[in-house]
Tab-separated table of C-alpha atoms and ligand atoms in Angstrom:
chain	number	residue	atom	x	y	z
A	1476	MET	CA	81.427	82.265	163.212
A	1477	SER	CA	80.655	83.527	159.670
A	1478	LYS	CA	82.009	81.908	156.690
A	1479	ASN	CA	82.382	84.663	154.748
A	1480	LEU	CA	83.855	87.001	157.299
A	1481	ILE	CA	87.518	87.412	157.240
A	1482	SER	CA	89.421	89.678	160.175
A	1483	ILE	CA	92.452	91.840	159.047
A	1484	ILE	CA	94.725	92.959	161.544
A	1485	GLY	CA	96.646	95.732	160.555
A	1486	GLY	CA	93.793	96.636	158.357
A	1487	ALA	CA	94.148	100.094	158.293
A	1488	GLY	CA	97.899	99.673	157.317
A	1489	HIS	CA	99.355	99.673	153.990
A	1490	VAL	CA	99.263	96.154	153.028
A	1491	GLY	CA	95.861	95.552	155.218
A	1492	PHE	CA	93.815	98.150	153.770
A	1493	PRO	CA	94.347	97.462	150.122
A	1494	LEU	CA	93.817	93.791	150.852
A	1495	GLY	CA	90.561	94.023	152.922
A	1496	LEU	CA	89.050	96.319	149.850
A	1497	ALA	CA	90.085	93.425	147.276
A	1498	PHE	CA	88.205	90.738	149.318
A	1499	ALA	CA	85.153	93.185	150.038
A	1500	ASN	CA	85.134	93.918	146.600
A	1501	LYS	CA	84.547	90.310	145.908
A	1502	ASN	CA	81.457	90.485	148.195
A	1503	LEU	CA	83.381	88.872	151.397
A	1504	TYR	CA	82.541	90.361	154.326
A	1505	VAL	CA	85.838	92.070	155.722
A	1506	ASN	CA	86.444	93.066	159.520
A	1507	LEU	CA	89.534	95.882	159.601
A	1508	ILE	CA	91.160	95.513	163.068
A	1509	ASP	CA	93.546	98.337	163.763
A	1510	LEU	CA	95.226	100.076	166.750
A	1511	ASN	CA	94.676	103.397	164.909
A	1512	SER	CA	91.086	104.503	165.193
A	1513	ARG	CA	92.030	107.849	163.729
A	1514	SER	CA	92.978	105.608	160.366
A	1515	LEU	CA	89.794	103.497	160.862
A	1516	LYS	CA	87.462	106.558	161.233
A	1517	LEU	CA	89.014	107.985	157.967
A	1518	ILE	CA	88.011	104.687	156.224
A	1519	LYS	CA	84.879	104.714	157.543
A	1520	SER	CA	84.041	107.941	156.288
A	1521	GLY	CA	85.227	107.048	152.834
A	1522	LYS	CA	88.850	108.220	152.862
A	1523	PRO	CA	91.994	106.369	152.208
A	1524	PRO	CA	94.246	107.066	155.219
A	1525	PHE	CA	96.807	107.279	152.510
A	1526	TYR	CA	97.448	107.399	148.953
A	1527	GLU	CA	96.537	103.992	147.199
A	1528	LEU	CA	96.012	103.805	143.405
A	1529	GLY	CA	92.178	103.200	142.812
A	1530	ALA	CA	91.006	102.706	146.564
A	1531	LYS	CA	88.546	105.587	146.638
A	1532	LYS	CA	86.231	104.395	144.476
A	1533	ILE	CA	86.527	100.935	145.327
A	1534	LEU	CA	85.871	102.021	149.520
A	1535	SER	CA	83.051	103.741	148.375
A	1536	LYS	CA	81.345	100.959	147.046
A	1537	CYS	CA	82.230	98.318	149.605
A	1538	LEU	CA	80.937	100.919	152.235
A	1539	ALA	CA	77.836	101.571	150.127
A	1540	ASP	CA	77.446	97.629	150.129
A	1541	LYS	CA	78.077	97.246	153.974
A	1542	LYS	CA	80.850	95.039	153.244
A	1543	ILE	CA	83.334	96.373	155.768
A	1544	PHE	CA	83.235	96.731	159.392
A	1545	PHE	CA	85.747	98.273	162.030
A	1546	SER	CA	87.213	97.504	165.012
A	1547	THR	CA	90.048	98.283	167.690
A	1548	ASP	CA	89.284	95.268	169.695
A	1549	LEU	CA	91.467	91.832	168.625
A	1550	ALA	CA	88.511	90.307	170.434
A	1551	SER	CA	86.339	90.592	167.318
A	1552	VAL	CA	88.413	88.012	165.673
A	1553	LYS	CA	85.938	85.608	167.391
A	1554	LYS	CA	83.199	86.109	164.681
A	1555	SER	CA	85.794	85.380	161.536
A	1556	LYS	CA	86.590	82.019	159.864
A	1557	PHE	CA	90.187	83.966	158.456
A	1558	ILE	CA	92.181	86.010	160.230
A	1559	ILE	CA	94.636	87.805	158.169
A	1560	VAL	CA	97.698	89.256	160.256
A	1561	CYS	CA	99.345	92.234	158.415
A	1562	ILE	CA	100.861	94.328	161.153
A	1563	GLY	CA	104.473	95.820	161.025
A	1564	THR	CA	107.556	93.914	161.571
A	1565	PRO	CA	109.940	96.584	162.337
A	1566	ILE	CA	113.707	96.419	163.131
A	1567	ASN	CA	115.416	98.146	165.794
A	1568	LYS	CA	118.276	101.072	165.482
A	1569	ARG	CA	120.891	98.455	165.488
A	1570	LEU	CA	119.021	97.169	162.540
A	1571	LYS	CA	117.950	93.912	164.128
A	1572	PRO	CA	114.088	92.342	163.641
A	1573	GLN	CA	111.714	92.951	166.747
A	1574	THR	CA	110.726	89.584	166.766
A	1575	LYS	CA	109.885	89.780	170.103
A	1576	GLN	CA	106.981	92.105	169.807
A	1577	PHE	CA	105.504	90.172	167.013
A	1578	PHE	CA	105.664	86.855	168.914
A	1579	ASP	CA	104.030	88.837	172.168
A	1580	PHE	CA	101.317	90.019	169.588
A	1581	PHE	CA	100.301	86.248	168.727
A	1582	SER	CA	100.250	85.833	172.549
A	1583	SER	CA	97.306	88.251	172.366
A	1584	LEU	CA	95.914	87.082	169.403
A	1585	PHE	CA	95.666	83.432	170.876
A	1586	LYS	CA	93.532	84.340	173.640
A	1587	HIS	CA	90.414	84.640	171.251
A	1588	ILE	CA	91.719	82.003	168.746
A	1589	ARG	CA	89.202	78.917	168.256
A	1590	LYS	CA	89.720	75.595	166.873
A	1591	HIS	CA	88.436	75.805	163.072
A	1592	GLN	CA	89.815	79.374	162.460
A	1593	ILE	CA	92.522	80.001	159.863
A	1594	ILE	CA	95.285	81.955	160.626
A	1595	ILE	CA	97.339	83.699	157.765
A	1596	ILE	CA	100.157	85.602	158.378
A	1597	ARG	CA	100.830	88.020	155.600
A	1598	SER	CA	103.563	90.310	157.423
A	1599	SER	CA	107.411	89.905	155.904
A	1600	VAL	CA	108.965	87.936	158.838
A	1601	PHE	CA	112.178	86.645	160.139
A	1602	PRO	CA	112.504	83.280	158.835
A	1603	GLY	CA	111.533	80.430	161.383
A	1604	ILE	CA	109.007	82.555	163.274
A	1605	VAL	CA	106.205	80.589	161.618
A	1606	GLU	CA	107.196	77.697	163.248
A	1607	LYS	CA	107.949	79.155	166.488
A	1608	ILE	CA	104.461	80.617	166.739
A	1609	SER	CA	103.016	76.982	165.994
A	1610	LYS	CA	105.364	75.368	168.313
A	1611	LYS	CA	103.787	77.715	171.221
A	1612	PHE	CA	100.029	77.857	170.363
A	1613	GLY	CA	99.853	74.866	168.031
A	1614	LYS	CA	97.674	73.185	170.311
A	1615	ILE	CA	94.943	75.902	170.277
A	1616	ASN	CA	94.844	76.187	166.686
A	1617	ASN	CA	97.809	74.924	164.078
A	1618	ASN	CA	95.959	76.011	161.016
A	1619	ILE	CA	98.444	78.640	160.348
A	1620	SER	CA	99.642	79.598	156.939
A	1621	TYR	CA	102.376	82.250	155.516
A	1622	CYS	CA	101.062	84.297	152.526
A	1623	PRO	CA	103.433	86.825	152.011
A	1624	GLU	CA	102.434	90.034	150.511
A	1625	ARG	CA	104.571	90.908	147.456
A	1626	ILE	CA	103.111	94.166	146.133
A	1627	VAL	CA	104.643	97.504	145.368
A	1628	GLN	CA	103.174	99.870	147.755
A	1629	SER	CA	100.274	101.997	146.468
A	1630	LYS	CA	99.471	99.852	143.752
A	1631	ALA	CA	98.188	96.868	145.817
A	1632	LEU	CA	94.848	96.754	144.125
A	1633	VAL	CA	96.439	96.991	140.573
A	1634	GLU	CA	98.820	94.477	141.262
A	1635	LEU	CA	97.104	92.104	143.749
A	1636	PRO	CA	94.745	90.238	140.849
A	1637	ARG	CA	97.928	89.991	138.498
A	1638	LEU	CA	100.601	88.569	140.980
A	1639	PRO	CA	100.736	85.309	141.587
A	1640	GLN	CA	100.306	84.377	145.274
A	1641	ILE	CA	102.664	82.361	147.701
A	1642	VAL	CA	100.659	79.984	150.153
A	1643	SER	CA	102.327	77.735	152.662
A	1644	GLY	CA	100.922	76.707	155.514
A	1645	LEU	CA	101.394	73.839	158.579
A	1646	THR	CA	98.629	71.693	157.590
A	1647	LYS	CA	96.918	70.560	154.716
A	1648	LYS	CA	93.622	72.194	155.848
A	1649	SER	CA	95.456	75.657	156.163
A	1650	VAL	CA	96.964	75.316	152.680
A	1651	GLU	CA	93.526	74.315	150.829
A	1652	GLU	CA	91.561	77.036	152.930
A	1653	SER	CA	94.226	79.824	152.252
A	1654	SER	CA	94.216	78.970	148.776
A	1655	LYS	CA	90.746	78.894	148.197
A	1656	LEU	CA	90.357	82.394	149.660
A	1657	PHE	CA	93.266	83.894	147.885
A	1658	LYS	CA	91.912	82.598	144.439
A	1659	LYS	CA	89.114	84.706	144.887
A	1660	ILE	CA	91.492	87.965	144.312
A	1661	CYS	CA	94.257	86.503	142.855
A	1662	LYS	CA	94.847	84.521	139.191
A	1663	LYS	CA	97.186	82.324	140.410
A	1664	ILE	CA	98.179	80.242	143.545
A	1665	LEU	CA	102.029	78.662	143.906
A	1666	VAL	CA	102.133	76.566	146.827
A	1667	SER	CA	105.349	76.202	148.887
A	1668	ASN	CA	106.618	75.159	152.316
A	1669	ILE	CA	106.858	77.482	155.211
A	1670	LYS	CA	110.666	78.221	155.185
A	1671	GLU	CA	110.467	78.816	151.593
A	1672	ALA	CA	107.844	81.389	151.692
A	1673	GLU	CA	109.697	83.180	154.343
A	1674	LEU	CA	112.902	83.309	152.079
A	1675	ILE	CA	110.863	84.161	148.849
A	1676	LYS	CA	109.664	87.502	150.407
A	1677	LEU	CA	112.885	88.640	151.910
A	1678	PHE	CA	114.841	87.303	148.569
A	1679	SER	CA	112.242	89.262	146.752
A	1680	ASN	CA	113.137	92.587	148.594
A	1681	SER	CA	116.644	92.052	149.051
A	1682	ASN	CA	116.949	91.526	145.325
A	1683	ARG	CA	115.303	94.669	144.943
A	1684	TYR	CA	117.662	96.703	147.239
A	1685	ILE	CA	120.657	95.155	145.934
A	1686	ASN	CA	119.966	95.753	142.274
A	1687	PHE	CA	119.225	99.560	143.251
A	1688	ALA	CA	122.517	99.551	144.769
A	1689	ILE	CA	124.428	98.181	141.519
A	1690	ALA	CA	122.700	101.235	139.850
A	1691	ASN	CA	123.742	103.811	142.518
A	1692	GLN	CA	127.286	102.068	142.766
A	1693	LEU	CA	128.078	102.780	139.236
A	1694	TYR	CA	126.480	106.123	139.490
A	1695	LEU	CA	129.325	107.122	142.175
A	1696	ILE	CA	132.085	105.870	139.956
A	1697	CYS	CA	130.372	107.949	137.238
A	1698	ASP	CA	130.307	111.143	139.223
A	1699	LYS	CA	133.580	110.587	140.597
A	1700	TYR	CA	135.119	110.925	136.912
A	1701	ASN	CA	132.491	113.650	135.479
A	1702	VAL	CA	130.517	111.049	133.166
A	1703	ASP	CA	126.831	111.449	132.801
A	1704	PHE	CA	125.402	107.948	134.132
A	1705	LYS	CA	122.154	108.470	132.600
A	1706	ASN	CA	123.823	108.694	129.327
A	1707	VAL	CA	125.965	105.863	130.167
A	1708	ARG	CA	123.049	103.722	131.263
A	1709	ASN	CA	120.758	104.699	128.193
A	1710	LEU	CA	123.370	103.166	125.870
A	1711	MET	CA	124.188	100.356	127.868
A	1712	MET	CA	120.750	98.936	127.719
A	1713	LEU	CA	120.095	100.098	123.861
A	1714	GLY	CA	119.878	97.040	121.926
A	1715	TYR	CA	121.606	95.095	124.808
A	1716	GLU	CA	119.070	93.129	126.418
A	1717	ARG	CA	121.417	91.668	129.187
A	1718	ASN	CA	121.707	95.207	130.383
A	1719	LEU	CA	118.047	95.936	130.542
A	1720	ASN	CA	117.771	95.009	134.410
A	1721	LEU	CA	119.723	97.857	135.188
A	1722	PRO	CA	117.679	100.240	137.248
A	1723	ASN	CA	117.886	103.872	137.423
A	1724	SER	CA	119.759	105.405	140.577
A	1725	GLY	CA	118.475	107.286	143.433
A	1726	PHE	CA	117.528	107.382	146.912
A	1727	SER	CA	116.822	103.634	147.487
A	1728	ALA	CA	114.672	103.006	150.860
A	1729	GLY	CA	111.299	102.856	151.855
A	1730	PRO	CA	110.022	100.819	154.938
A	1731	CYS	CA	110.740	97.487	153.371
A	1732	LEU	CA	113.575	97.004	151.243
A	1733	LEU	CA	116.232	97.958	153.735
A	1734	LYS	CA	114.393	96.402	156.573
A	1735	ASP	CA	113.718	93.123	154.869
A	1736	THR	CA	117.304	92.916	153.507
A	1737	MET	CA	118.287	93.385	157.089
A	1738	GLN	CA	116.088	90.519	158.759
A	1739	LEU	CA	118.163	88.625	155.968
A	1740	SER	CA	120.861	89.697	157.307
A	1741	SER	CA	119.986	89.113	160.934
A	1742	PHE	CA	118.887	85.572	159.539
A	1743	TYR	CA	122.454	84.647	158.371
A	1744	LYS	CA	124.279	85.940	161.317
A	1745	GLY	CA	125.541	88.724	159.817
A	1746	ASN	CA	127.430	87.091	156.804
A	1747	PHE	CA	124.863	88.546	154.256
A	1748	SER	CA	127.824	90.700	152.992
A	1749	LEU	CA	126.047	91.589	149.454
A	1750	GLY	CA	123.051	92.887	151.445
A	1751	LEU	CA	125.268	95.218	153.977
A	1752	ALA	CA	127.688	96.527	151.017
A	1753	SER	CA	124.137	97.541	149.462
A	1754	MET	CA	123.082	99.458	152.439
A	1755	ARG	CA	126.163	101.319	152.480
A	1756	VAL	CA	126.007	102.045	148.728
A	1757	ASN	CA	122.325	102.963	148.654
A	1758	GLU	CA	122.711	104.834	152.253
A	1759	SER	CA	125.519	106.860	150.950
A	1760	MET	CA	123.956	108.551	148.311
A	1761	VAL	CA	122.445	111.158	150.773
A	1762	ASP	CA	126.300	112.005	151.530
A	1763	LEU	CA	127.134	112.456	148.030
A	1764	VAL	CA	124.132	115.138	147.554
A	1765	ILE	CA	125.579	116.604	150.704
A	1766	LYS	CA	129.032	116.613	149.223
A	1767	LYS	CA	127.581	118.156	145.887
A	1768	ILE	CA	125.991	121.183	148.025
A	1769	LYS	CA	129.488	121.827	149.564
A	1770	LYS	CA	130.998	122.314	146.284
A	1771	ILE	CA	128.860	125.103	145.779
A	1772	ARG	CA	129.998	128.698	146.358
A	1773	ASN	CA	128.726	130.321	149.416
A	1774	PHE	CA	126.734	127.299	150.007
A	1775	LYS	CA	126.362	128.320	153.673
A	1776	LYS	CA	123.977	131.276	152.619
A	1777	LYS	CA	122.168	129.485	150.317
A	1778	THR	CA	118.228	128.241	150.641
A	1779	ILE	CA	118.140	124.188	149.546
A	1780	GLY	CA	114.831	123.382	148.403
A	1781	VAL	CA	113.903	119.854	148.253
A	1782	LEU	CA	111.450	118.745	145.557
A	1783	GLY	CA	109.491	115.654	146.816
A	1784	ILE	CA	110.418	113.872	150.573
A	1785	THR	CA	108.569	110.691	150.178
A	1786	PHE	CA	110.675	107.526	150.194
A	1787	LYS	CA	109.700	107.034	146.657
A	1788	ALA	CA	107.701	108.396	143.586
A	1789	GLU	CA	103.741	108.443	143.502
A	1790	THR	CA	103.042	107.899	147.265
A	1791	ASP	CA	102.579	109.886	149.998
A	1792	ASP	CA	104.666	107.744	152.433
A	1793	ILE	CA	107.473	109.269	154.352
A	1794	ARG	CA	108.556	106.061	156.292
A	1795	ASP	CA	112.452	105.433	156.252
A	1796	SER	CA	112.918	108.114	153.556
A	1797	LEU	CA	116.228	109.204	152.537
A	1798	PRO	CA	115.230	113.010	151.305
A	1799	LEU	CA	113.715	113.243	154.735
A	1800	ASN	CA	117.315	111.767	156.200
A	1801	LEU	CA	118.959	114.303	153.987
A	1802	ILE	CA	116.838	117.468	155.148
A	1803	LYS	CA	117.803	116.246	158.841
A	1804	LYS	CA	121.391	116.073	157.956
A	1805	LEU	CA	121.294	119.512	156.222
A	1806	LYS	CA	119.641	120.766	159.413
A	1807	ARG	CA	122.187	119.321	161.397
A	1808	ASN	CA	124.834	121.177	159.188
A	1809	LYS	CA	122.938	124.398	160.028
A	1810	LEU	CA	122.014	125.058	156.280
A	1811	LYS	CA	118.678	126.651	155.369
A	1812	VAL	CA	116.462	123.829	153.713
A	1813	ILE	CA	112.730	123.779	152.938
A	1814	TYR	CA	110.522	121.193	150.957
A	1815	THR	CA	107.564	120.603	149.045
A	1816	ASP	CA	105.743	117.200	148.031
A	1817	VAL	CA	102.794	116.536	145.408
A	1818	TYR	CA	101.466	113.684	147.965
A	1819	TYR	CA	102.635	114.423	151.329
A	1820	LYS	CA	101.838	117.567	153.403
A	1821	ASP	CA	102.396	119.183	156.606
A	1822	LYS	CA	102.837	122.586	158.241
A	1823	TYR	CA	106.067	122.819	156.907
A	1824	CYS	CA	105.573	121.868	153.299
A	1825	TYR	CA	106.035	125.039	150.777
A	1826	ASP	CA	103.832	124.663	147.771
A	1827	PHE	CA	105.806	124.129	144.598
A	1828	LYS	CA	106.024	127.403	143.086
A	1829	THR	CA	107.144	129.417	146.362
A	1830	LEU	CA	109.675	126.651	146.957
A	1831	ILE	CA	111.243	127.123	143.318
A	1832	LYS	CA	111.325	130.697	143.794
A	1833	LYS	CA	112.952	130.784	147.496
A	1834	SER	CA	115.371	128.319	146.944
A	1835	ASP	CA	119.157	128.817	145.289
A	1836	ILE	CA	119.797	124.818	145.144
A	1837	ILE	CA	117.175	122.772	144.550
A	1838	ILE	CA	117.217	118.852	144.938
A	1839	LEU	CA	115.257	115.936	143.553
A	1840	GLY	CA	114.187	113.818	146.203
A	1841	ALA	CA	111.316	112.077	145.196
A	1842	PRO	CA	111.122	111.607	141.233
A	1843	HIS	CA	107.246	111.946	141.003
A	1844	LYS	CA	106.169	112.353	137.805
A	1845	LYS	CA	105.447	116.091	138.108
A	1846	TYR	CA	108.829	116.611	138.377
A	1847	LYS	CA	110.043	115.154	135.262
A	1848	ARG	CA	108.320	118.132	133.252
A	1849	VAL	CA	109.906	121.014	135.699
A	1850	LYS	CA	111.722	123.753	134.222
A	1851	LEU	CA	113.988	125.635	136.236
A	1852	PRO	CA	115.021	129.348	136.116
A	1853	LYS	CA	118.869	129.459	134.935
A	1854	ASN	CA	120.224	130.738	138.383
A	1855	LYS	CA	119.275	127.957	140.257
A	1856	TYR	CA	122.040	124.990	140.894
A	1857	LEU	CA	119.892	121.732	140.465
A	1858	ILE	CA	120.916	118.426	142.221
A	1859	ASP	CA	119.217	115.371	140.408
A	1860	ILE	CA	120.881	112.149	141.179
A	1861	TRP	CA	117.889	110.517	139.785
A	1862	GLY	CA	118.433	111.794	136.397
A	1863	ILE	CA	114.934	112.788	135.520
A	1864	ILE	CA	114.849	116.553	135.243
B	1209	NAD	N1	104.072	98.714	152.787
B	1209	NAD	C1	104.340	97.408	151.561
B	1209	NAD	O1	104.147	97.863	150.262
B	1209	NAD	C2	104.528	96.155	152.142
B	1209	NAD	C3	104.570	94.951	151.117
B	1209	NAD	C4	104.836	93.865	151.405
B	1209	NAD	C5	104.545	93.183	152.658
B	1209	NAD	N2	104.777	94.367	153.805
B	1209	NAD	C6	104.970	94.018	155.091
B	1209	NAD	O2	103.692	94.003	155.697
B	1209	NAD	C7	103.746	94.549	156.859
B	1209	NAD	C8	102.944	95.426	157.118
B	1209	NAD	O3	103.436	96.525	156.462
B	1209	NAD	P1	102.735	98.203	156.578
B	1209	NAD	O4	103.391	98.914	155.599
B	1209	NAD	O5	101.158	97.988	156.116
B	1209	NAD	O6	102.618	98.507	158.007
B	1209	NAD	P2	101.766	99.716	158.334
B	1209	NAD	O7	102.385	100.017	159.262
B	1209	NAD	O8	101.270	100.507	157.060
B	1209	NAD	O9	100.396	99.073	158.705
B	1209	NAD	C9	100.304	98.035	159.926
B	1209	NAD	C10	99.034	98.407	160.635
B	1209	NAD	O10	99.034	97.491	161.587
B	1209	NAD	C11	98.503	98.469	162.793
B	1209	NAD	N3	98.958	97.723	164.077
B	1209	NAD	C12	100.188	97.452	164.452
B	1209	NAD	N4	99.966	96.781	165.396
B	1209	NAD	C13	98.722	96.119	166.024
B	1209	NAD	C14	97.951	95.523	166.752
B	1209	NAD	N5	98.767	94.552	168.155
B	1209	NAD	N6	96.652	95.374	166.582
B	1209	NAD	C15	96.017	95.853	165.610
B	1209	NAD	N7	96.587	96.700	164.900
B	1209	NAD	C16	97.855	96.705	164.679
B	1209	NAD	C17	99.073	99.314	162.762
B	1209	NAD	O11	98.389	100.456	163.608
B	1209	NAD	C18	99.147	99.903	161.217
B	1209	NAD	O12	97.944	100.495	160.920
B	1209	NAD	C19	104.998	94.445	157.489
B	1209	NAD	O13	105.480	93.156	157.513
B	1209	NAD	C20	105.922	95.094	155.792
B	1209	NAD	O14	107.124	94.573	155.976
B	1209	NAD	C21	104.453	95.506	153.643
């Protein structure tokens, strides 16, 4: 077992890959373990499997320095002192956390775990699961810690050194060793107990999700009474600090915010009324856009073009994206819809200029910086709930 080797499971994912780069960049050896051999192959060839600010350069350096290794085999954790788990923790169609899947993964993992290794869980988890894992597998090794990831997606390499790292663990050794490890890439370590750490992660995402819902709810009120929300918001914030935390309106979704709000809702046995109301408000922005389209004369004969289909700005990630949900609903309504994106490409994607030319109605889906400067021909309808064009 090598003292300097870290195994990251889910090492080709949005959390695991930049984390691996951050450690490798500090001269530690990193074994990226992932079931997705295609993504591992891309990383091996020097290409990040998704857009991540600054990743390409660091990846080239780490590959040249031979700091990164690759495996699809869980058994390769045997060689590492630290094992960091970054696999997904999805919810199902009924918005319930799939804890069994996560738990089952640990049954496979612990077949390869030895006494002196440190197991760090980094995925956002359903509260209580770390204790449950310890109860079942603690006899093999109880040096388990929970150190949640709190970066904003696609800026991990910028944020990891800046953000304080929450560290919690079941044993003194797991807390000390995990703290020492994260100290190599983060400035500050904050120690908490496990339950606190589990809640801190879910509270952080729920807090953001609820905040976006406040802006969206106020947008809906403005829209009903024909008031410009952007203007109202700007004036609310001007010289008035207590309003500065009001975010912009928009399509608030993605793979984490709704999912973690629903994990919390499940944990609180469905009583998380603020979280549930936020989901209704945020998801209703899609229906608002459809309502706006339906008010346009002859809308059935028009081509609708969506600018940006990723779940937020400056990412190529379309997981749980509301613009995509909108496209699906428009198609179900038998409307002609086309799309383009700065970062995401597939065979149906139009290039920007053709999309503008072909569309009668243009909807801003994802507020990528490039779209802020767009000048649309006068004969096009624009629907921009972000208020940036
Ligand atoms: N995306 C973010 O910005 C972000 C931020 C903070 C926390 N999180 C949390 O981190 C976790 C991971 O999220 P993500 O966005 O990186 O997901 P992801 O889907 O991008 O990455 C997960 C990776 O794990 C791999 N994987 C799944 N099961 C595996 C297994 N049994 N063995 C090996 N590899 C396996 C997948 O192939 C995938 O590459 C989630 O709990 C998420 O809520 C995500």
